[in-house]
Short mmCIF file of C-alpha atoms in Angstrom, two decimals:
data_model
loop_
_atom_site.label_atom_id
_atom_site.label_comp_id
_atom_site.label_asym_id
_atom_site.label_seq_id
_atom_site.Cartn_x
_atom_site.Cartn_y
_atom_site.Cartn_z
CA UNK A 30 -53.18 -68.85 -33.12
CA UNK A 31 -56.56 -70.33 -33.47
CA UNK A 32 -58.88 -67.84 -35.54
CA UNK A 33 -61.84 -66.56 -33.14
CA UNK A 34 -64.99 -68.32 -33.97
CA UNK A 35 -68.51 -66.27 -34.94
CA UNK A 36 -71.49 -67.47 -35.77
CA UNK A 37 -73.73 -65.28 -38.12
CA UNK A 38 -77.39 -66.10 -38.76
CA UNK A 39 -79.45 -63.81 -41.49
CA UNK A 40 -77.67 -63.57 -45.12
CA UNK A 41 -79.45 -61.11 -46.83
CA UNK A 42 -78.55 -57.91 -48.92
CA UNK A 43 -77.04 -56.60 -45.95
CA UNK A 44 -75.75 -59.70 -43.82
CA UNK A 45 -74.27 -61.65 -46.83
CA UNK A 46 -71.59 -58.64 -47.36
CA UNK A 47 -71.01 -58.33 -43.03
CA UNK A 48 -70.39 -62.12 -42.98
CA UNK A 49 -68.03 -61.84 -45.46
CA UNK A 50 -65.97 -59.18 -44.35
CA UNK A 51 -65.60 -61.00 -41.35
CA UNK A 52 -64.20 -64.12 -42.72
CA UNK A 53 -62.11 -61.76 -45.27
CA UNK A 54 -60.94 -60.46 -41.66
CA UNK A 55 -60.05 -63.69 -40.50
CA UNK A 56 -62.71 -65.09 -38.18
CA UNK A 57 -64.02 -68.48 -38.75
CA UNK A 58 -67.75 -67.76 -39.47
CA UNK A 59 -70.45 -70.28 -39.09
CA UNK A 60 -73.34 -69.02 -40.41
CA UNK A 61 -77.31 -69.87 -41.41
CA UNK A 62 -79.62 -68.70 -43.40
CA UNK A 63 -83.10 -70.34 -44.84
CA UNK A 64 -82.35 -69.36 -48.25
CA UNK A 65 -78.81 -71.09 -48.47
CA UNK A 66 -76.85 -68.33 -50.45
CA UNK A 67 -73.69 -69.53 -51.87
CA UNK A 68 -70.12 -67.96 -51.01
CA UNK A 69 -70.03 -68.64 -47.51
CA UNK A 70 -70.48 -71.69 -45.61
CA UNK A 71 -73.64 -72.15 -44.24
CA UNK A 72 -75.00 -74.96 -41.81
CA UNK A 73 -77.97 -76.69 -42.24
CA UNK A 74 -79.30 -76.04 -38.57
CA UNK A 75 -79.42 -72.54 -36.84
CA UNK A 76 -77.96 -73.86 -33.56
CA UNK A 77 -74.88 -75.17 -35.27
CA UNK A 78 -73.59 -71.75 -35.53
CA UNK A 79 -73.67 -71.39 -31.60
CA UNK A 80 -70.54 -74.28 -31.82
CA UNK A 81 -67.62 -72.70 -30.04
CA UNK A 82 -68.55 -69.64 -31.06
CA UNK A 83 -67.87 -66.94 -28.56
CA UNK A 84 -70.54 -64.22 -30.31
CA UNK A 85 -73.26 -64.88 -32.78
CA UNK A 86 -74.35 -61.76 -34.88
CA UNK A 87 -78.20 -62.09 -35.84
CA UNK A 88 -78.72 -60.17 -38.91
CA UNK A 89 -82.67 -60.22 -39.07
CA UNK A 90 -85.04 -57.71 -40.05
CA UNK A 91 -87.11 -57.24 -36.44
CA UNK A 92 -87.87 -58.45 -32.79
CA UNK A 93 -90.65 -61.19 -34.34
CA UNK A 94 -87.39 -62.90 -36.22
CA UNK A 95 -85.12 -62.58 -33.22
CA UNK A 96 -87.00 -64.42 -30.59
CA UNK A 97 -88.32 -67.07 -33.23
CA UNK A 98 -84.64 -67.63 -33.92
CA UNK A 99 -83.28 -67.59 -30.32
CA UNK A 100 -86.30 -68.68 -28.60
CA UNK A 101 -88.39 -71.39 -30.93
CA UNK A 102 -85.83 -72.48 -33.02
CA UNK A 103 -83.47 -73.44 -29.80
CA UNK A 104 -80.63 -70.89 -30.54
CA UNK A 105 -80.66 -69.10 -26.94
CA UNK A 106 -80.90 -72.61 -25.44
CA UNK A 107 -77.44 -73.77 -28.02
CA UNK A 108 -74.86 -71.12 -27.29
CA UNK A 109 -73.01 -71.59 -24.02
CA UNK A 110 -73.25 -69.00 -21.09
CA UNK A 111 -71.04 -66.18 -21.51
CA UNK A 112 -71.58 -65.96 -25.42
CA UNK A 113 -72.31 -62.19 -26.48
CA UNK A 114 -75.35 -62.13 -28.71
CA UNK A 115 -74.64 -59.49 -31.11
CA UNK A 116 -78.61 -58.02 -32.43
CA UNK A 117 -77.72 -55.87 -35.02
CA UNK A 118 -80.84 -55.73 -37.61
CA UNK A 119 -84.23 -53.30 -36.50
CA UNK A 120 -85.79 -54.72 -33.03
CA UNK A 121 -87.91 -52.92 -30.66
CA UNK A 122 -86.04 -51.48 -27.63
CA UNK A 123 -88.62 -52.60 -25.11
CA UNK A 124 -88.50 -55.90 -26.40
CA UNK A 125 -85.09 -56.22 -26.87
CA UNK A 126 -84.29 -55.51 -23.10
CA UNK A 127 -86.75 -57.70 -22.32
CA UNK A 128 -84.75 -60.55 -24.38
CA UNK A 129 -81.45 -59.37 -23.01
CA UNK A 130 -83.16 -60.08 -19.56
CA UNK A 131 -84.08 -63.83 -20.77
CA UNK A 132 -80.47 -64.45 -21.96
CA UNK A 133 -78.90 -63.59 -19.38
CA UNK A 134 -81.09 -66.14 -16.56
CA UNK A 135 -78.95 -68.37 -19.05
CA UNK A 136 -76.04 -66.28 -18.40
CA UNK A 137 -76.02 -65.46 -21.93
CA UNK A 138 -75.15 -61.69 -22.39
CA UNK A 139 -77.07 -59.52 -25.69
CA UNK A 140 -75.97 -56.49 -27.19
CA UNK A 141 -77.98 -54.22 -29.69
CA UNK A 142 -75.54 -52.70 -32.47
CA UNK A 143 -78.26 -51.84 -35.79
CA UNK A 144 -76.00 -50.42 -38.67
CA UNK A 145 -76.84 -47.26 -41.31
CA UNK A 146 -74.88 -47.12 -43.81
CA UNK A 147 -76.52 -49.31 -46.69
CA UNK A 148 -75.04 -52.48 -48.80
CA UNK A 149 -72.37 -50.37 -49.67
CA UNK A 150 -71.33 -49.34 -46.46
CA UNK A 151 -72.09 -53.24 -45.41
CA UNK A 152 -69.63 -53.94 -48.40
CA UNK A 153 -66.51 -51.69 -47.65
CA UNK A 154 -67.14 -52.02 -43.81
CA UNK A 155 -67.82 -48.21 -43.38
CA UNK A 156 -71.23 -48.78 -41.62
CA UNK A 157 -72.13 -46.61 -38.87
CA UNK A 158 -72.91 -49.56 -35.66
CA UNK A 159 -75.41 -47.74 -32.97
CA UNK A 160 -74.77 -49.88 -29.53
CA UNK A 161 -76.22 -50.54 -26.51
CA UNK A 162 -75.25 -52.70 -23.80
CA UNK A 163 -72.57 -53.41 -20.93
CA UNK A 164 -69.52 -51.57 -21.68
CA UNK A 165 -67.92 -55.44 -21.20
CA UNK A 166 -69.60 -56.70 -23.55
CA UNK A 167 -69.06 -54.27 -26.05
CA UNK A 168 -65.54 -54.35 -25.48
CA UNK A 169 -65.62 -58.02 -26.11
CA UNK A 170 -66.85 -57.83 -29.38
CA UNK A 171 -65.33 -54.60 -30.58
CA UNK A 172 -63.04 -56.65 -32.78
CA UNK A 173 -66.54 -57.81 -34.51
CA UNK A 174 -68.17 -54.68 -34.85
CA UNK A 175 -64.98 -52.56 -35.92
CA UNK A 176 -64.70 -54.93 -38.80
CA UNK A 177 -68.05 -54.59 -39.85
CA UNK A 178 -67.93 -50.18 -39.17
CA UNK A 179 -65.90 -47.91 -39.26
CA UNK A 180 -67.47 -45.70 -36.31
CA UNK A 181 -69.11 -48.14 -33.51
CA UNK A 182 -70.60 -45.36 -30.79
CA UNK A 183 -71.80 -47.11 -27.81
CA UNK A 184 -75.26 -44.91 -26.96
CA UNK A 185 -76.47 -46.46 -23.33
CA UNK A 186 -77.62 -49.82 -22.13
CA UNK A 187 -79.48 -52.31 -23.77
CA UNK A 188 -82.16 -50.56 -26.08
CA UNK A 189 -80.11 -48.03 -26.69
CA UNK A 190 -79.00 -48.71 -30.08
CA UNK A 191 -82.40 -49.91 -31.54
CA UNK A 192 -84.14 -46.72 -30.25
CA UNK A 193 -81.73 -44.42 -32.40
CA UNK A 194 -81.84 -46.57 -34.94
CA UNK A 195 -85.93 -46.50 -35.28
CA UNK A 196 -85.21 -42.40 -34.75
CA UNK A 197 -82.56 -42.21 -37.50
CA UNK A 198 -84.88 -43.82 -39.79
CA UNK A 199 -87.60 -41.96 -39.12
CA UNK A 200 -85.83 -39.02 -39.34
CA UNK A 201 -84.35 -40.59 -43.13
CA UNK A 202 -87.90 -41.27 -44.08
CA UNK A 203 -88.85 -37.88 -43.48
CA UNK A 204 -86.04 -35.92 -45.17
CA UNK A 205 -86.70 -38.32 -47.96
CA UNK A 206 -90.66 -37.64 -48.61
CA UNK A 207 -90.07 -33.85 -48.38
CA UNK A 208 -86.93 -33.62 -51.08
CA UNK A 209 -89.65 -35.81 -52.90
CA UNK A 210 -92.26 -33.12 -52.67
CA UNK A 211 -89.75 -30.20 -52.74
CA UNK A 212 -88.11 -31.03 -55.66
CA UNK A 213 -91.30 -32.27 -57.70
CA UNK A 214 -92.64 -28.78 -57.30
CA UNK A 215 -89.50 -27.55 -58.36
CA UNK A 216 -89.34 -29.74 -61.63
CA UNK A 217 -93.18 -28.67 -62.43
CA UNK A 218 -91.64 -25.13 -62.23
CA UNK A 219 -89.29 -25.73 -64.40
CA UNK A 220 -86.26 -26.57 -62.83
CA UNK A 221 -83.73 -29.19 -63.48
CA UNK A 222 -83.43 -32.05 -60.27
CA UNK A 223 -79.78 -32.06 -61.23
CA UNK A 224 -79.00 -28.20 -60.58
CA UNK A 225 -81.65 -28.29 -57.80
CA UNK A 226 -79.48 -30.96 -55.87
CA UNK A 227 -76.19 -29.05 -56.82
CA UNK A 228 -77.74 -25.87 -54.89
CA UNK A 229 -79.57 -27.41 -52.15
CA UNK A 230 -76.21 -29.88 -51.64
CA UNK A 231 -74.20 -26.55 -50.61
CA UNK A 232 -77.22 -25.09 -48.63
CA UNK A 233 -79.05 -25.58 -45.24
CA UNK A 234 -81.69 -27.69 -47.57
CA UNK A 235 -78.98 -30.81 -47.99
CA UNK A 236 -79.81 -33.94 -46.50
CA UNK A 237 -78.54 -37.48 -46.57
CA UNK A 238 -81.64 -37.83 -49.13
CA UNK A 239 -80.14 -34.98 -51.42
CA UNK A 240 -76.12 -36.29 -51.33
CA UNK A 241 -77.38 -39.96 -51.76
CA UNK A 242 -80.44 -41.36 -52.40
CA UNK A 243 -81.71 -38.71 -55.18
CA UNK A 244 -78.57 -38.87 -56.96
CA UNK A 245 -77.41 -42.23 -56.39
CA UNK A 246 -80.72 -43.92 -56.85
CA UNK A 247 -83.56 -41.57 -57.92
CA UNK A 248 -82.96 -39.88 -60.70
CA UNK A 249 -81.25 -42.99 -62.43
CA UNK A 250 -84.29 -44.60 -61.87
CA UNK A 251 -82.72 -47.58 -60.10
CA UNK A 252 -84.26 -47.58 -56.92
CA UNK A 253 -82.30 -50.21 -55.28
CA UNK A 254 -80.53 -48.70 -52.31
CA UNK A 255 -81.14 -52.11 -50.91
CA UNK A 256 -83.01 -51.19 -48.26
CA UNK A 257 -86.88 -51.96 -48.24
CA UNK A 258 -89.91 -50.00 -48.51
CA UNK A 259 -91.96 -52.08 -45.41
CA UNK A 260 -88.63 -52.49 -43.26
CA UNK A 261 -88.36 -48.49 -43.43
CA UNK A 262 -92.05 -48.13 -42.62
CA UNK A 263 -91.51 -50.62 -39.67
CA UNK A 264 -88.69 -48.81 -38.10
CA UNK A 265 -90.60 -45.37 -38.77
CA UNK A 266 -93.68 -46.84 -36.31
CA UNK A 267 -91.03 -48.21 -34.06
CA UNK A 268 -89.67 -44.44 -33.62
CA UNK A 269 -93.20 -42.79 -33.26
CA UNK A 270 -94.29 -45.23 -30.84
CA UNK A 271 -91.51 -45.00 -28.45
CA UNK A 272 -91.61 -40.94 -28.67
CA UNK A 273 -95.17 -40.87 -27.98
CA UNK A 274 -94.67 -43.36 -25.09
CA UNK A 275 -91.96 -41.00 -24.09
CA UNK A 276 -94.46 -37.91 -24.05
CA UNK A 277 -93.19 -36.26 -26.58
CA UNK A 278 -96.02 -35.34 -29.45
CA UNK A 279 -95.02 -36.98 -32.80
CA UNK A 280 -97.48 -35.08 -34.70
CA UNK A 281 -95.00 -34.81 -37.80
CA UNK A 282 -93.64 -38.43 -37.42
CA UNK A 283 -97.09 -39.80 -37.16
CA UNK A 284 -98.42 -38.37 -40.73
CA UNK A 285 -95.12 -38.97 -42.39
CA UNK A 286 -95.38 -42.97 -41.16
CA UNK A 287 -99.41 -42.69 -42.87
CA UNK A 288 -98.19 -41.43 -46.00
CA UNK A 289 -95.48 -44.19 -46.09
CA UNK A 290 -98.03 -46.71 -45.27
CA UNK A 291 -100.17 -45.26 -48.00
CA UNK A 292 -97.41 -45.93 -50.38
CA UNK A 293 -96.62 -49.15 -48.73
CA UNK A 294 -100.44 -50.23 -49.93
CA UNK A 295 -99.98 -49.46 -53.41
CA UNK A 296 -96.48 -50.65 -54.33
CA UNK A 297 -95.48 -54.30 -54.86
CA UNK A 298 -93.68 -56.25 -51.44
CA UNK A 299 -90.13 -56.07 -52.29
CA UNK A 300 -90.12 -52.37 -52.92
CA UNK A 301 -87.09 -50.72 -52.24
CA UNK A 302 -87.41 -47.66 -49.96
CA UNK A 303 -86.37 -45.15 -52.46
CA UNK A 304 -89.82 -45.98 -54.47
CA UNK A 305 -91.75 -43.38 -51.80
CA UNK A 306 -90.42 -41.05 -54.88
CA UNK A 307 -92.31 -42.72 -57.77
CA UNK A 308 -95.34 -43.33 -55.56
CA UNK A 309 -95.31 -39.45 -54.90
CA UNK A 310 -95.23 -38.54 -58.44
CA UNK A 311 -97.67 -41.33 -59.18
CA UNK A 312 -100.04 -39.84 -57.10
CA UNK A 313 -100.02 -36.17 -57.41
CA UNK A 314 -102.43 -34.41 -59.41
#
């Protein structure tokens, strides 16, 4: 039996280690990416990966990448009708059902399925995929997505996914700026981060902030969770926007994306998101 085809476009931290998995899995992956990584085979065009493919997964960081891949680079206009487009980086909800509308004049079909779970979880296929779209089409690619996740949770129609997604975040982001300030306060006291975490990890004060990123990439002073500083800060005024167009007050959300974009100002491009720490104790008197 002929291995299903898949075509993958957007290698980075987190799509190198999906693409993989799915070729570990069996699929026959045609992917593209500008920078060319090596380990998987990657075609010099972006519409080559549309070739008999019967999904193509578009790992890219937001709605501006998307459309310039489907729409100016010729992608939407490659892949034949009744391909599942498979959006799974950060997009914009309104925008995305507005390019799920555009596919499918073409009778192309789109599905939004963003991931949390980190490189690692991209790694050991453990990611957490948020979808939206026709049941159908889900169903088609479940085989896809439950390689690449270990829970896939279909939320609503199209949107659906990259609206939780920009909320999870934004919820991340916060949890993540207050451990910051709560546990800088606590170390000025004179406490010890480790025994701080140990406590606050079996009280109502644990977060994924306090079981992960503190521990895992904080305190070793690593600060490479892989996931950056900008893209966070993106996602964050993704979820404000849509709960303010949604009447619902963001007052919190909306000064926690400022301070991010305070931080965002002062620390170099590439910063990973776990760097909000160091800015904090950079700048507090």
């Amino acid at each position: 039996m002929t291995a299903p085809a898949v075509g993958f476009v957007g290698l980075g931290r987190m799509g190198l280690p999906m693409a993989a998995r799915l070729v570990s899995a069996g699929f026959r992956v045609r992917a593209y990416d500008i920078s060319r990584p090596e380990g998987i085979d990657v075609t010099g065009d972006v519409t080559e990966v549309a070739e008999g493919a019967g999904a193509v997964v578009l790992m890219l960081p937001d709605s501006d990448a998307v459309e310039a891949v489907l729409e100016d680079a010729g992608l939407l206009a490659a892949v034949a009708p009744g391909t599942v487009l498979i959006d799974m980086g950060s997009s914009q909800p309104l925008r995305t059902r507005a390019l799920a509308a555009r596919a499918a004049e073409r009778g192309v079909r789109l599905v939004d399925a963003p991931v949390s779970g980190g490189v690692k979880g991209a790694v050991d296929g453990t990611l957490t995929i948020m979808a939206g779209g026709d049941q159908d089409d889900l169903d088609r690619v479940r085989p896809i997505l439950e390689t690449l996740g270990s829970r896939v949770l279909r939320l609503g129609p199209v949107g659906a996914g990259h609206a939780l997604k920009a909320l999870n975040n934004l919820m991340s982001a916060t949890h993540l700026l207050i451990t910051a300030e709560a546990l800088l306060a606590g170390q000025r006291f004179g406490l010890d981060p480790e025994t701080m975490l140990a406590a606050v990890n079996g009280s109502s004060g644990r977060s994924g902030s306090t079981e992960n990123k503190w521990p895992n990439f904080v305190l070793p002073g690593t600060f490479d969770s892989g996931f950056g500083l900008r893209l966070m800060l993106k996602d964050m005024r993704i979820a404000v926007d849509l709960a303010e167009a949604t009447g619902v007050a963001s007052r919190l959300g909306r000064a926690c994306a400022d301070l991010w974009a305070d931080a965002a100002e002062h620390l170099p491009p590439a910063a990973d998101h776990t760097e909000i720490v160091r800015w904090l104790r950079e700048n507090t008197a």
